[in-house]
Amino acid sequence: MTEIFGVPAQVLYGQLLLGLVNGSFYALLSLGLSVIFGLLNIVNFAHGTMYMVGAFLAYVLLSPLGLNYWWALALVPVLAAGIGIFIERTVLKRIYGLDNIYGLLVTFALTMIIEGVVRVYFGVSGLRYPVPQALTGMLDLGFMRLPIYRVWVIVAALGLCLLTWAIIERTRLGATLRAGTENPKLVQAFGVNVPMLVTLVFGWGVGLAAFAGVLAAPLMQLTPQIGHSIIITVFGVVVIGGMGSILGSILTGLALGLLEGVAKVYYPEASSTVIFVVMILVLLVRPHGLFGKQ
Amino acid sequence: MNSRTLLTLAGIAALALAPAFVYPMLMVKLLCFAIFASAFNLMLGYTGLLSFGHAMFFGTAGYILGLGMKHLGWSPEIGLIAGMAGAGLLGFIAGAIAIRREGIYFAMITLAISQLIYFLAMQTDWTGRDDGLHGIPRGRLFGLIDLENDLALYGLVAVCFVLALAAIHRIVTSPFGQVLTAIRENEPRALSLGYDVARYKVLAFTLSAALSGLAGGLKALALSYESLNDLHWSLSGEVVMMCILGGLGTLSGPVAGAFFVILLQNFLADKVGEWLSVIIGLVFLFCILAMRKGFVGELSQRLAGLRGKARAAS
């Protein structure tokens, strides 16, 4: 059996694949966080919570309602975006004029509320969501065997990231949105309904998080806490990448996921902390992040 | 005697009488969190920096005190001082890293560093990981006073509380504190006046961390137990909440906020079960949307308004 730096190649590839899976989640979440921050100037602390809500909505659609995984993949982001739009219209719009630390605090309060409600109805013990029938099994590549579901997660997550990127960078709506990020007052003066744009962007960002939640549901035990550590990790990713660039967010997310995978093989104790260590190093060398603007 | 001195004396008298009416252990918990929130206020209220990682100082000091007293036979005063020193050192390092960015990034970086500490604590055997560190002896203060007695322990905590508040008052009214306020109000201006803003921020962060460490050490000593919850970001969020609910940038605000949150938790815990965090979240949300000055801020504004009216009438 081949070994790479004293580790069986199979093990290394397996962990790299897992790293890519996690990296895809980081990419989806940090992308949504960046887009929301760009237009709303709010760092959405509730982003991890919306990821958790996405996974639980998928669970609810399946067991009482009998709607399978594919339905969940289509419906959950829309439902979550609806929740997001409701929150934006009722709560967030009241704090737009204020210092952006209030955005963080309000979304922290929302995290407590939403997570509390989920805990009341589902408790804290882990729930199981099955891997969809069509995506079970392994893909044999000769040098390694890939679980099909994980490959699907990476493809779907990156596909959605690229779609978001294309919409923002290549369409007329995206151009308006970028202009709105630069100077909302001017764009409003040109007759664009900026508040509407803001609402849509928040809905979209939350939808991305919920989509990530559905993708993640079959990979873990669902508890109301699953958003807890991912949101902080994504904050680390965002500090490393800088929130200015979309492709930057995607690449940083993937790269850090991979790095975690490598750490798990060679130095497992560091796997949960490596992203934060990288963050500190980046801050010391390039305080504004790898892709950030001055 | 002016009204301020009178109020201070009344406060100290209330502290001395409190154990006759309230369980000493509840008072101990209230005062620990009041110290913690006041220490945090030094950052957000007076310097205008939102740290979202203050639990790392609270918890670290608790673990240092716990480990030292349990395994090395430290006395409580050594444990408390070592805890404060450890938290202060961590604050110095974390502060020096975090001030490289401003505003919202500062908050995210402090959060990330505290998560790093959390994971480190989860992985070391010393901390007892998920089980926590049990059986920390309370010991004898200065070798004389047996802290196993709840009243004696309360006395220690009350004295620490008064000293901590006095220290914070001294800090914010000193020339150093005036510079911190200047940084809060207008950082570029403070910078152009020639103040080394970065150094002031790091020093404020260090002091705030050390005082948070005092609170964490006292709490670990009182409960004879330290757990990972004291390092988790939800506690960091809670202390922000206490501070804002009570009123930022006032001496009594964080104390009032801490009392309010802890009493609410105590009162509701066995009545509403899991709805507790929903209720507290709603209160916090309401506070940010409708009364950002907090209880004390709103109250003093009303009083000032009344006084103004009285003056106009006479």
Coordinates of C-alpha atoms in Angstrom, one line a residue:
Chain A
M1 CA 0.0 0.0 0.0
T2 CA 1.3 3.5 -0.9
E3 CA 2.1 5.8 1.9
I4 CA 2.4 9.6 1.9
F5 CA 4.6 10.9 4.7
G6 CA 4.0 7.8 6.7
V7 CA 0.2 7.9 6.3
P8 CA -1.6 5.4 4.0
A9 CA -2.7 7.2 0.9
Q10 CA -6.3 5.9 1.3
V11 CA -6.6 7.6 4.7
L12 CA -5.1 10.8 3.4
Y13 CA -7.5 10.9 0.4
G14 CA -10.4 10.1 2.6
Q15 CA -9.6 13.0 4.9
L16 CA -9.0 15.4 2.0
L17 CA -12.4 14.5 0.7
L18 CA -14.0 15.2 4.1
G19 CA -12.0 18.5 4.2
L20 CA -13.4 19.4 0.8
V21 CA -16.9 18.7 2.1
N22 CA -16.4 20.9 5.1
G23 CA -14.7 23.5 2.9
S24 CA -17.8 23.6 0.6
F25 CA -20.0 24.3 3.7
Y26 CA -17.5 27.1 4.7
A27 CA -17.6 28.5 1.2
L28 CA -21.5 28.5 1.0
L29 CA -21.8 30.1 4.5
S30 CA -19.0 32.7 4.1
L31 CA -20.3 33.6 0.7
G32 CA -23.7 34.4 2.2
L33 CA -22.2 36.3 5.1
S34 CA -20.1 38.4 2.7
V35 CA -23.0 39.2 0.4
I36 CA -25.2 40.2 3.3
F37 CA -22.4 42.3 4.9
G38 CA -21.7 44.0 1.6
L39 CA -25.2 45.4 1.2
L40 CA -26.7 45.5 4.7
N41 CA -23.5 46.2 6.7
I42 CA -24.6 43.6 9.1
V43 CA -22.6 40.6 10.2
N44 CA -25.2 38.0 10.5
F45 CA -24.5 36.0 13.7
A46 CA -27.7 34.0 13.0
H47 CA -26.1 32.5 9.9
G48 CA -25.1 29.3 11.7
T49 CA -28.6 29.2 13.1
M50 CA -30.1 29.4 9.7
Y51 CA -27.9 26.5 8.6
M52 CA -29.3 24.5 11.5
V53 CA -32.8 25.6 10.7
G54 CA -32.3 24.4 7.1
A55 CA -31.3 20.9 8.4
F56 CA -34.3 20.8 10.7
L57 CA -36.8 22.0 8.0
A58 CA -35.5 19.1 5.9
Y59 CA -36.2 16.7 8.8
V60 CA -39.7 18.1 9.3
L61 CA -40.5 17.9 5.6
L62 CA -39.4 14.2 5.6
S63 CA -41.0 12.7 8.7
P64 CA -44.5 14.3 9.2
L65 CA -44.9 15.5 5.6
G66 CA -43.3 12.7 3.6
L67 CA -41.5 15.1 1.3
N68 CA -38.1 13.5 0.4
Y69 CA -34.6 14.9 0.1
W70 CA -35.0 16.4 -3.4
W71 CA -38.2 18.3 -2.3
A72 CA -36.2 19.5 0.8
L73 CA -33.4 20.7 -1.4
A74 CA -35.8 22.8 -3.5
L75 CA -38.2 24.0 -0.7
V76 CA -36.1 24.5 2.3
P77 CA -34.0 27.4 0.9
V78 CA -37.2 29.1 -0.2
L79 CA -38.8 28.6 3.3
A80 CA -35.7 29.8 5.0
A81 CA -35.5 32.8 2.7
G82 CA -39.1 33.6 3.7
I83 CA -38.1 33.5 7.4
G84 CA -35.1 35.7 6.5
I85 CA -37.2 38.2 4.7
F86 CA -39.7 38.3 7.6
I87 CA -36.8 39.0 10.0
E88 CA -35.3 41.7 7.7
R89 CA -38.6 43.5 7.3
T90 CA -39.6 43.4 11.0
V91 CA -36.2 43.6 12.9
L92 CA -33.2 44.4 10.8
K93 CA -34.6 47.4 9.0
R94 CA -34.9 49.2 12.4
I95 CA -31.1 49.2 12.9
Y96 CA -29.8 50.2 9.5
G97 CA -28.7 53.7 10.6
L98 CA -26.7 52.4 13.6
D99 CA -23.2 51.3 14.2
N100 CA -22.7 47.9 12.8
I101 CA -22.0 46.3 16.2
Y102 CA -25.8 46.5 16.8
G103 CA -26.3 44.3 13.7
L104 CA -24.1 41.6 15.3
L105 CA -26.0 42.0 18.7
V106 CA -29.4 41.9 17.2
T107 CA -28.6 38.7 15.2
F108 CA -27.1 37.2 18.3
A109 CA -30.4 37.8 20.1
L110 CA -32.2 36.2 17.1
T111 CA -29.9 33.2 17.4
M112 CA -30.9 32.8 21.0
I113 CA -34.6 33.0 20.1
I114 CA -34.6 30.8 17.1
E115 CA -32.3 28.1 18.7
G116 CA -34.5 28.2 21.8
V117 CA -37.6 27.5 19.8
V118 CA -36.0 24.6 18.0
R119 CA -34.8 23.2 21.3
V120 CA -38.3 23.4 22.8
Y121 CA -39.8 21.4 19.9
F122 CA -37.0 18.9 19.1
G123 CA -35.0 18.6 22.3
V124 CA -31.2 18.3 22.4
S125 CA -30.8 14.6 21.5
G126 CA -29.5 14.0 18.0
L127 CA -31.9 13.2 15.2
R128 CA -31.0 11.2 12.1
Y129 CA -31.7 12.1 8.5
P130 CA -31.1 9.3 6.0
V131 CA -28.9 9.6 2.9
P132 CA -31.2 9.7 -0.1
Q133 CA -31.5 6.4 -1.9
A134 CA -30.1 7.6 -5.2
L135 CA -26.9 8.8 -3.6
T136 CA -25.9 5.9 -1.4
G137 CA -23.0 3.7 -2.2
M138 CA -19.5 4.1 -3.2
L139 CA -17.7 5.2 -6.4
D140 CA -14.6 3.1 -7.1
L141 CA -11.8 5.2 -8.7
G142 CA -9.2 2.4 -8.5
F143 CA -6.9 4.2 -6.1
M144 CA -9.7 5.1 -3.7
R145 CA -13.4 4.6 -3.0
L146 CA -15.5 7.7 -2.8
P147 CA -18.9 7.8 -0.9
I148 CA -21.2 9.2 -3.6
Y149 CA -23.1 11.4 -1.2
R150 CA -20.0 13.4 -0.3
V151 CA -19.0 13.9 -3.9
W152 CA -22.6 15.2 -4.5
V153 CA -22.3 17.6 -1.6
I154 CA -19.1 19.2 -3.0
V155 CA -20.6 19.4 -6.5
A156 CA -23.9 20.9 -5.4
A157 CA -22.4 23.4 -3.0
L158 CA -19.7 24.6 -5.4
G159 CA -22.3 24.8 -8.2
L160 CA -24.5 27.0 -6.1
C161 CA -21.5 29.2 -5.1
L162 CA -20.6 29.6 -8.8
L163 CA -24.2 30.4 -9.7
T164 CA -24.2 33.1 -7.0
W165 CA -20.9 34.4 -8.3
A166 CA -22.2 34.5 -11.9
I167 CA -25.4 36.3 -10.9
I168 CA -23.5 39.0 -9.0
E169 CA -20.7 39.5 -11.4
R170 CA -22.3 38.8 -14.8
T171 CA -26.0 39.9 -14.7
R172 CA -27.7 43.2 -14.7
L173 CA -29.3 42.5 -11.3
G174 CA -25.8 41.7 -10.0
A175 CA -24.4 45.0 -11.4
T176 CA -27.2 46.9 -9.6
L177 CA -26.4 45.0 -6.4
R178 CA -22.7 45.8 -6.6
A179 CA -23.5 49.4 -7.2
G180 CA -25.8 49.3 -4.2
T181 CA -23.0 48.0 -2.1
E182 CA -20.7 50.9 -3.2
N183 CA -23.2 53.7 -2.9
P184 CA -26.8 52.9 -1.9
K185 CA -28.0 56.5 -2.0
L186 CA -26.9 57.1 -5.5
V187 CA -28.4 53.9 -6.7
Q188 CA -31.7 54.8 -5.0
A189 CA -31.6 58.2 -6.8
F190 CA -31.4 56.3 -10.1
G191 CA -34.8 54.8 -9.4
V192 CA -33.7 51.4 -8.1
N193 CA -35.7 50.1 -5.1
V194 CA -32.8 49.6 -2.8
P195 CA -34.8 48.5 0.3
M196 CA -36.3 45.7 -1.9
L197 CA -32.8 44.8 -3.1
V198 CA -31.6 44.6 0.5
T199 CA -34.5 42.3 1.5
L200 CA -33.8 40.0 -1.5
V201 CA -30.1 39.8 -0.7
F202 CA -30.8 38.9 2.9
G203 CA -33.3 36.3 1.8
W204 CA -30.7 34.9 -0.7
G205 CA -27.9 34.8 1.8
V206 CA -30.1 33.0 4.4
G207 CA -31.3 30.6 1.6
L208 CA -27.7 29.7 0.9
A209 CA -27.1 28.9 4.6
A210 CA -30.3 26.7 4.7
F211 CA -29.3 24.9 1.5
A212 CA -26.0 24.1 3.2
G213 CA -28.0 22.8 6.1
V214 CA -30.0 20.4 3.9
L215 CA -26.8 19.1 2.3
A216 CA -25.3 18.6 5.7
A217 CA -28.4 16.9 7.3
P218 CA -27.5 13.3 6.2
L219 CA -23.9 13.7 7.3
M220 CA -24.5 14.3 11.0
Q221 CA -26.6 14.0 14.1
L222 CA -29.1 16.9 14.1
T223 CA -29.1 18.9 17.3
P224 CA -30.0 22.6 17.8
Q225 CA -26.3 23.2 18.4
I226 CA -25.0 22.2 15.0
G227 CA -24.7 25.9 14.0
H228 CA -22.6 26.7 17.1
S229 CA -19.1 26.0 16.1
I230 CA -19.5 26.4 12.3
I231 CA -20.5 30.0 12.6
I232 CA -17.3 30.9 14.5
T233 CA -15.2 28.9 12.1
V234 CA -16.9 30.8 9.2
F235 CA -16.1 34.1 11.0
G236 CA -12.5 32.9 11.0
V237 CA -12.7 32.1 7.3
V238 CA -14.2 35.6 6.6
V239 CA -11.4 37.3 8.6
I240 CA -8.8 35.4 6.7
G241 CA -10.3 35.9 3.3
G242 CA -11.7 39.4 3.8
M243 CA -15.3 40.1 3.0
G244 CA -14.7 42.1 -0.1
S245 CA -14.4 39.3 -2.7
I246 CA -16.8 36.6 -3.6
L247 CA -14.3 34.3 -5.3
G248 CA -12.0 35.0 -2.4
S249 CA -14.6 33.7 0.1
I250 CA -15.2 30.5 -1.9
L251 CA -11.5 29.8 -2.4
T252 CA -10.6 30.6 1.3
G253 CA -13.5 28.4 2.5
L254 CA -12.3 25.4 0.4
A255 CA -8.7 25.9 1.2
L256 CA -9.3 26.0 4.9
G257 CA -11.5 22.9 4.8
L258 CA -8.7 21.1 3.0
L259 CA -6.2 22.3 5.6
E260 CA -8.4 20.9 8.4
G261 CA -8.5 17.6 6.5
V262 CA -4.7 17.5 6.3
A263 CA -4.4 18.4 10.0
K264 CA -6.7 15.6 10.9
V265 CA -4.3 13.1 9.3
Y266 CA -1.0 14.4 10.5
Y267 CA -1.8 16.1 13.8
P268 CA -5.4 15.4 14.8
E269 CA -5.3 17.6 18.0
A270 CA -4.9 20.7 15.8
S271 CA -7.7 20.0 13.4
S272 CA -10.3 22.1 15.3
T273 CA -7.9 24.9 16.0
V274 CA -5.9 25.2 12.8
I275 CA -8.2 27.7 11.1
F276 CA -7.9 30.1 14.1
V277 CA -4.1 29.7 14.1
V278 CA -4.0 30.6 10.4
M279 CA -6.3 33.5 11.1
I280 CA -3.9 34.9 13.7
L281 CA -0.9 34.4 11.4
V282 CA -2.8 36.2 8.5
L283 CA -3.7 39.0 10.9
L284 CA 0.0 39.5 11.8
V285 CA 1.2 39.5 8.2
R286 CA -1.8 40.9 6.2
P287 CA -4.2 42.5 8.7
H288 CA -6.9 43.1 6.0
G289 CA -7.1 39.5 5.0
L290 CA -5.9 37.7 1.9
F291 CA -8.5 39.2 -0.5
G292 CA -9.6 42.2 1.6
K293 CA -9.3 45.8 0.5
Q294 CA -7.5 48.4 2.6
Chain B
M1 CA -21.2 64.9 52.0
N2 CA -22.3 64.9 48.4
S3 CA -25.0 62.6 46.9
R4 CA -22.4 60.3 45.2
T5 CA -20.6 59.5 48.5
L6 CA -23.9 58.9 50.1
L7 CA -25.0 56.5 47.4
T8 CA -21.7 54.6 47.6
L9 CA -22.1 54.3 51.4
A10 CA -25.7 53.1 51.0
G11 CA -24.5 50.5 48.4
I12 CA -21.8 49.2 50.8
A13 CA -24.4 49.0 53.6
A14 CA -26.7 47.1 51.4
L15 CA -23.9 44.7 50.5
A16 CA -23.3 44.1 54.2
L17 CA -27.0 43.5 55.0
A18 CA -27.8 41.5 51.9
P19 CA -27.0 38.0 53.3
A20 CA -29.7 38.5 56.0
F21 CA -32.3 38.6 53.2
V22 CA -30.9 36.7 50.2
Y23 CA -29.1 33.3 50.0
P24 CA -25.4 34.1 50.3
M25 CA -24.6 31.8 47.4
L26 CA -27.1 33.7 45.1
M27 CA -25.5 37.0 46.2
V28 CA -22.1 35.5 45.4
K29 CA -23.2 34.5 41.9
L30 CA -24.8 37.9 41.3
L31 CA -21.6 39.8 42.4
C32 CA -19.3 37.6 40.3
F33 CA -21.3 38.4 37.2
A34 CA -21.6 42.0 38.2
I35 CA -17.7 42.2 38.4
F36 CA -17.5 40.4 35.0
A37 CA -20.0 42.8 33.3
S38 CA -18.3 45.8 34.9
A39 CA -14.9 44.6 33.6
F40 CA -16.4 44.1 30.1
N41 CA -17.9 47.6 30.3
L42 CA -14.4 49.0 30.4
M43 CA -14.0 47.8 26.8
L44 CA -17.4 48.4 25.2
G45 CA -18.7 51.2 27.4
Y46 CA -15.6 53.3 27.8
T47 CA -13.3 52.4 24.9
G48 CA -16.0 51.5 22.4
L49 CA -14.5 48.1 21.5
L50 CA -16.9 45.2 21.2
S51 CA -15.1 42.1 22.4
F52 CA -17.1 39.0 21.7
G53 CA -14.7 36.7 23.4
H54 CA -14.6 37.8 27.1
A55 CA -15.6 34.3 28.3
M56 CA -12.0 33.2 27.5
F57 CA -10.7 35.4 30.4
F58 CA -13.5 34.4 32.8
G59 CA -13.0 30.7 32.1
T60 CA -9.2 30.7 31.9
A61 CA -8.9 32.3 35.3
G62 CA -11.3 29.7 36.7
Y63 CA -9.2 26.9 35.4
I64 CA -5.9 28.4 36.6
L65 CA -7.4 28.9 40.1
G66 CA -9.0 25.4 40.1
L67 CA -5.9 23.6 38.9
G68 CA -3.6 25.5 41.2
M69 CA -5.7 25.0 44.3
K70 CA -6.6 21.4 43.6
H71 CA -3.2 20.0 42.5
L72 CA -0.6 22.5 43.8
G73 CA -2.1 23.4 47.1
W74 CA -2.4 27.1 46.4
S75 CA -4.2 29.3 48.9
P76 CA -7.3 31.1 47.6
E77 CA -5.6 34.5 47.4
I78 CA -2.7 33.0 45.3
G79 CA -5.3 31.3 43.1
L80 CA -7.2 34.5 42.5
I81 CA -4.0 36.5 41.8
A82 CA -2.7 33.8 39.5
G83 CA -6.0 33.7 37.7
M84 CA -6.0 37.4 37.2
A85 CA -2.5 37.4 36.0
G86 CA -3.2 34.5 33.5
A87 CA -6.3 36.2 32.2
G88 CA -4.4 39.5 31.9
L89 CA -1.6 37.9 30.0
L90 CA -4.1 36.2 27.6
G91 CA -5.8 39.6 27.3
F92 CA -2.6 41.3 26.4
I93 CA -1.9 38.7 23.6
A94 CA -5.4 38.5 22.3
G95 CA -5.7 42.3 22.4
A96 CA -2.5 42.8 20.5
I97 CA -3.8 40.5 17.8
A98 CA -7.4 41.8 17.7
I99 CA -6.6 45.5 17.5
R100 CA -5.1 45.0 14.1
R101 CA -8.6 45.3 12.8
E102 CA -11.4 47.6 13.8
G103 CA -15.1 47.5 14.5
I104 CA -17.0 44.4 13.5
Y105 CA -13.8 42.5 12.6
F106 CA -12.5 43.2 16.1
A107 CA -15.5 41.4 17.4
M108 CA -15.1 38.4 15.1
I109 CA -11.4 38.1 15.8
T110 CA -11.9 38.1 19.6
L111 CA -14.7 35.5 19.1
A112 CA -12.4 33.3 17.0
I113 CA -9.5 33.5 19.5
S114 CA -11.9 32.6 22.4
Q115 CA -13.0 29.6 20.3
L116 CA -9.4 28.6 19.9
I117 CA -9.0 28.7 23.7
Y118 CA -12.2 26.7 24.1
F119 CA -11.0 23.9 21.8
L120 CA -7.6 23.9 23.5
A121 CA -9.3 23.5 26.9
M122 CA -11.5 20.7 25.4
Q123 CA -8.5 18.8 24.3
T124 CA -6.2 19.0 27.4
D125 CA -6.6 16.3 30.1
W126 CA -6.0 18.8 32.9
T127 CA -9.3 20.5 32.3
G128 CA -11.3 17.3 32.7
R129 CA -12.7 18.0 29.2
D130 CA -16.5 17.7 29.0
D131 CA -16.7 16.5 32.6
G132 CA -15.3 19.7 33.9
L133 CA -12.9 20.3 36.8
H134 CA -14.5 19.0 40.0
G135 CA -13.6 19.3 43.7
I136 CA -11.7 22.6 43.8
P137 CA -11.2 23.2 47.5
R138 CA -12.2 26.6 48.8
G139 CA -9.3 26.7 51.2
R140 CA -8.4 29.2 53.9
L141 CA -8.0 32.9 53.0
F142 CA -4.5 34.1 54.1
G143 CA -4.4 30.8 56.0
L144 CA -6.9 32.2 58.5
I145 CA -10.4 32.5 57.2
D146 CA -12.1 29.3 56.3
L147 CA -14.0 29.9 53.1
E148 CA -16.1 26.7 53.4
N149 CA -18.3 29.0 55.4
D150 CA -20.7 30.6 52.8
L151 CA -20.8 33.8 54.7
A152 CA -17.0 34.2 54.8
L153 CA -17.0 33.4 51.1
Y154 CA -19.6 36.1 50.5
G155 CA -17.5 38.5 52.5
L156 CA -14.5 37.9 50.2
V157 CA -16.6 38.3 47.1
A158 CA -18.2 41.5 48.3
V159 CA -14.8 43.0 49.2
C160 CA -13.5 42.0 45.8
F161 CA -16.6 43.5 44.2
V162 CA -16.1 46.9 45.9
L163 CA -12.4 46.9 45.1
A164 CA -13.1 46.0 41.4
L165 CA -15.7 48.8 41.1
A166 CA -13.4 51.3 42.8
A167 CA -10.6 50.3 40.4
I168 CA -12.8 50.7 37.4
H169 CA -14.0 54.1 38.7
R170 CA -10.4 55.1 39.2
I171 CA -9.4 53.9 35.7
V172 CA -12.2 55.7 33.9
T173 CA -11.7 59.0 35.7
S174 CA -8.0 59.0 35.3
P175 CA -6.2 60.8 32.4
F176 CA -5.8 57.3 31.0
G177 CA -9.5 56.8 31.1
Q178 CA -10.1 60.1 29.4
V179 CA -7.9 59.0 26.5
L180 CA -10.0 55.8 26.3
T181 CA -13.2 57.9 26.0
A182 CA -11.5 60.0 23.4
I183 CA -10.8 56.9 21.4
R184 CA -14.4 55.8 21.7
E185 CA -15.7 59.2 20.6
N186 CA -13.3 59.8 17.7
E187 CA -10.4 57.5 17.1
P188 CA -8.8 59.4 14.2
R189 CA -8.8 62.5 16.2
A190 CA -7.2 60.8 19.2
L191 CA -4.6 59.4 16.8
S192 CA -3.9 62.8 15.3
L193 CA -3.5 64.4 18.7
G194 CA -0.5 62.1 19.1
Y195 CA -1.9 59.4 21.4
D196 CA -0.6 55.9 20.8
V197 CA -4.1 54.5 20.3
A198 CA -3.0 50.9 19.8
R199 CA -1.2 50.9 23.1
Y200 CA -4.1 52.4 25.0
K201 CA -6.4 49.8 23.5
V202 CA -4.2 46.9 24.4
L203 CA -3.8 48.2 27.9
A204 CA -7.6 48.7 28.3
F205 CA -8.1 45.1 27.0
T206 CA -5.5 43.7 29.4
L207 CA -7.1 45.5 32.4
S208 CA -10.5 44.4 31.4
A209 CA -9.3 40.8 30.9
A210 CA -7.6 40.7 34.3
L211 CA -10.8 42.0 36.1
S212 CA -12.8 39.4 34.1
G213 CA -10.3 36.9 35.5
L214 CA -11.1 38.0 39.0
A215 CA -14.8 37.3 38.4
G216 CA -14.1 33.9 36.8
G217 CA -11.7 32.9 39.6
L218 CA -14.2 33.9 42.3
K219 CA -16.9 32.0 40.6
A220 CA -14.8 28.8 40.3
L221 CA -13.8 29.2 44.0
A222 CA -17.4 29.6 45.1
L223 CA -18.8 26.7 43.1
S224 CA -15.7 24.4 43.6
Y225 CA -16.2 23.6 40.0
E226 CA -15.1 24.8 36.6
S227 CA -16.5 23.8 33.2
L228 CA -16.2 24.4 29.5
N229 CA -19.4 26.5 29.6
D230 CA -17.4 29.3 31.2
L231 CA -15.2 29.5 28.0
H232 CA -18.1 29.2 25.5
W233 CA -19.1 32.1 23.3
S234 CA -22.6 32.0 24.6
L235 CA -21.2 33.4 27.9
S236 CA -19.3 36.1 26.0
G237 CA -22.6 37.0 24.4
E238 CA -24.4 37.0 27.8
V239 CA -21.9 39.5 29.3
V240 CA -22.4 41.8 26.3
M241 CA -26.1 41.5 27.0
M242 CA -25.8 42.3 30.7
C243 CA -23.8 45.4 29.9
I244 CA -26.2 46.7 27.3
L245 CA -29.4 45.9 29.2
G246 CA -28.0 47.8 32.2
G247 CA -26.5 50.7 30.4
L248 CA -23.1 51.1 28.7
G249 CA -20.5 53.5 30.0
T250 CA -22.1 53.9 33.4
L251 CA -20.6 52.4 36.6
S252 CA -23.9 51.0 37.9
G253 CA -25.4 49.9 34.5
P254 CA -23.5 46.6 34.1
V255 CA -24.2 45.7 37.8
A256 CA -27.9 46.3 37.2
G257 CA -27.8 44.3 34.0
A258 CA -26.0 41.4 35.5
F259 CA -28.4 41.3 38.5
F260 CA -31.3 41.5 36.1
V261 CA -30.1 38.6 33.8
I262 CA -29.1 36.3 36.6
L263 CA -32.2 36.9 38.7
L264 CA -34.4 36.4 35.6
Q265 CA -32.6 33.1 34.9
N266 CA -33.0 32.0 38.5
F267 CA -36.6 33.0 38.7
L268 CA -37.7 31.5 35.4
A269 CA -35.4 28.4 35.2
D270 CA -37.8 25.9 36.8
K271 CA -41.0 27.6 35.4
V272 CA -40.4 27.9 31.7
G273 CA -37.8 25.3 31.0
E274 CA -36.4 25.5 27.5
W275 CA -38.3 28.8 26.8
L276 CA -35.8 30.6 29.0
S277 CA -33.3 31.5 26.2
V278 CA -36.2 32.6 24.0
I279 CA -37.4 35.0 26.7
I280 CA -34.0 36.4 27.4
G281 CA -33.3 36.7 23.7
L282 CA -36.6 38.6 23.2
V283 CA -35.8 41.0 26.2
F284 CA -32.4 41.6 24.7
L285 CA -33.8 42.2 21.2
F286 CA -36.4 44.7 22.6
C287 CA -33.6 46.5 24.5
I288 CA -31.5 47.0 21.4
L289 CA -34.4 48.1 19.3
A290 CA -36.2 50.3 21.8
M291 CA -33.8 51.4 24.7
R292 CA -30.2 51.2 23.7
K293 CA -29.1 53.2 26.7
G294 CA -30.2 50.4 29.0
F295 CA -32.1 50.7 32.3
V296 CA -29.6 53.0 34.1
G297 CA -29.1 55.1 31.0
E298 CA -32.9 55.6 30.4
L299 CA -33.5 56.2 34.1
S300 CA -30.8 58.9 34.5
Q301 CA -32.1 60.5 31.3
R302 CA -35.6 60.6 32.8
L303 CA -34.3 62.0 36.1
A304 CA -32.3 64.6 34.4
G305 CA -35.4 65.6 32.4
L306 CA -37.4 65.8 35.7
R307 CA -34.7 67.9 37.3
G308 CA -34.7 70.2 34.3
K309 CA -38.4 70.7 34.5
A310 CA -38.3 71.4 38.3
R311 CA -35.6 74.0 37.7
A312 CA -37.7 75.6 34.9
A313 CA -40.7 75.7 37.2
S314 CA -39.0 77.3 40.2

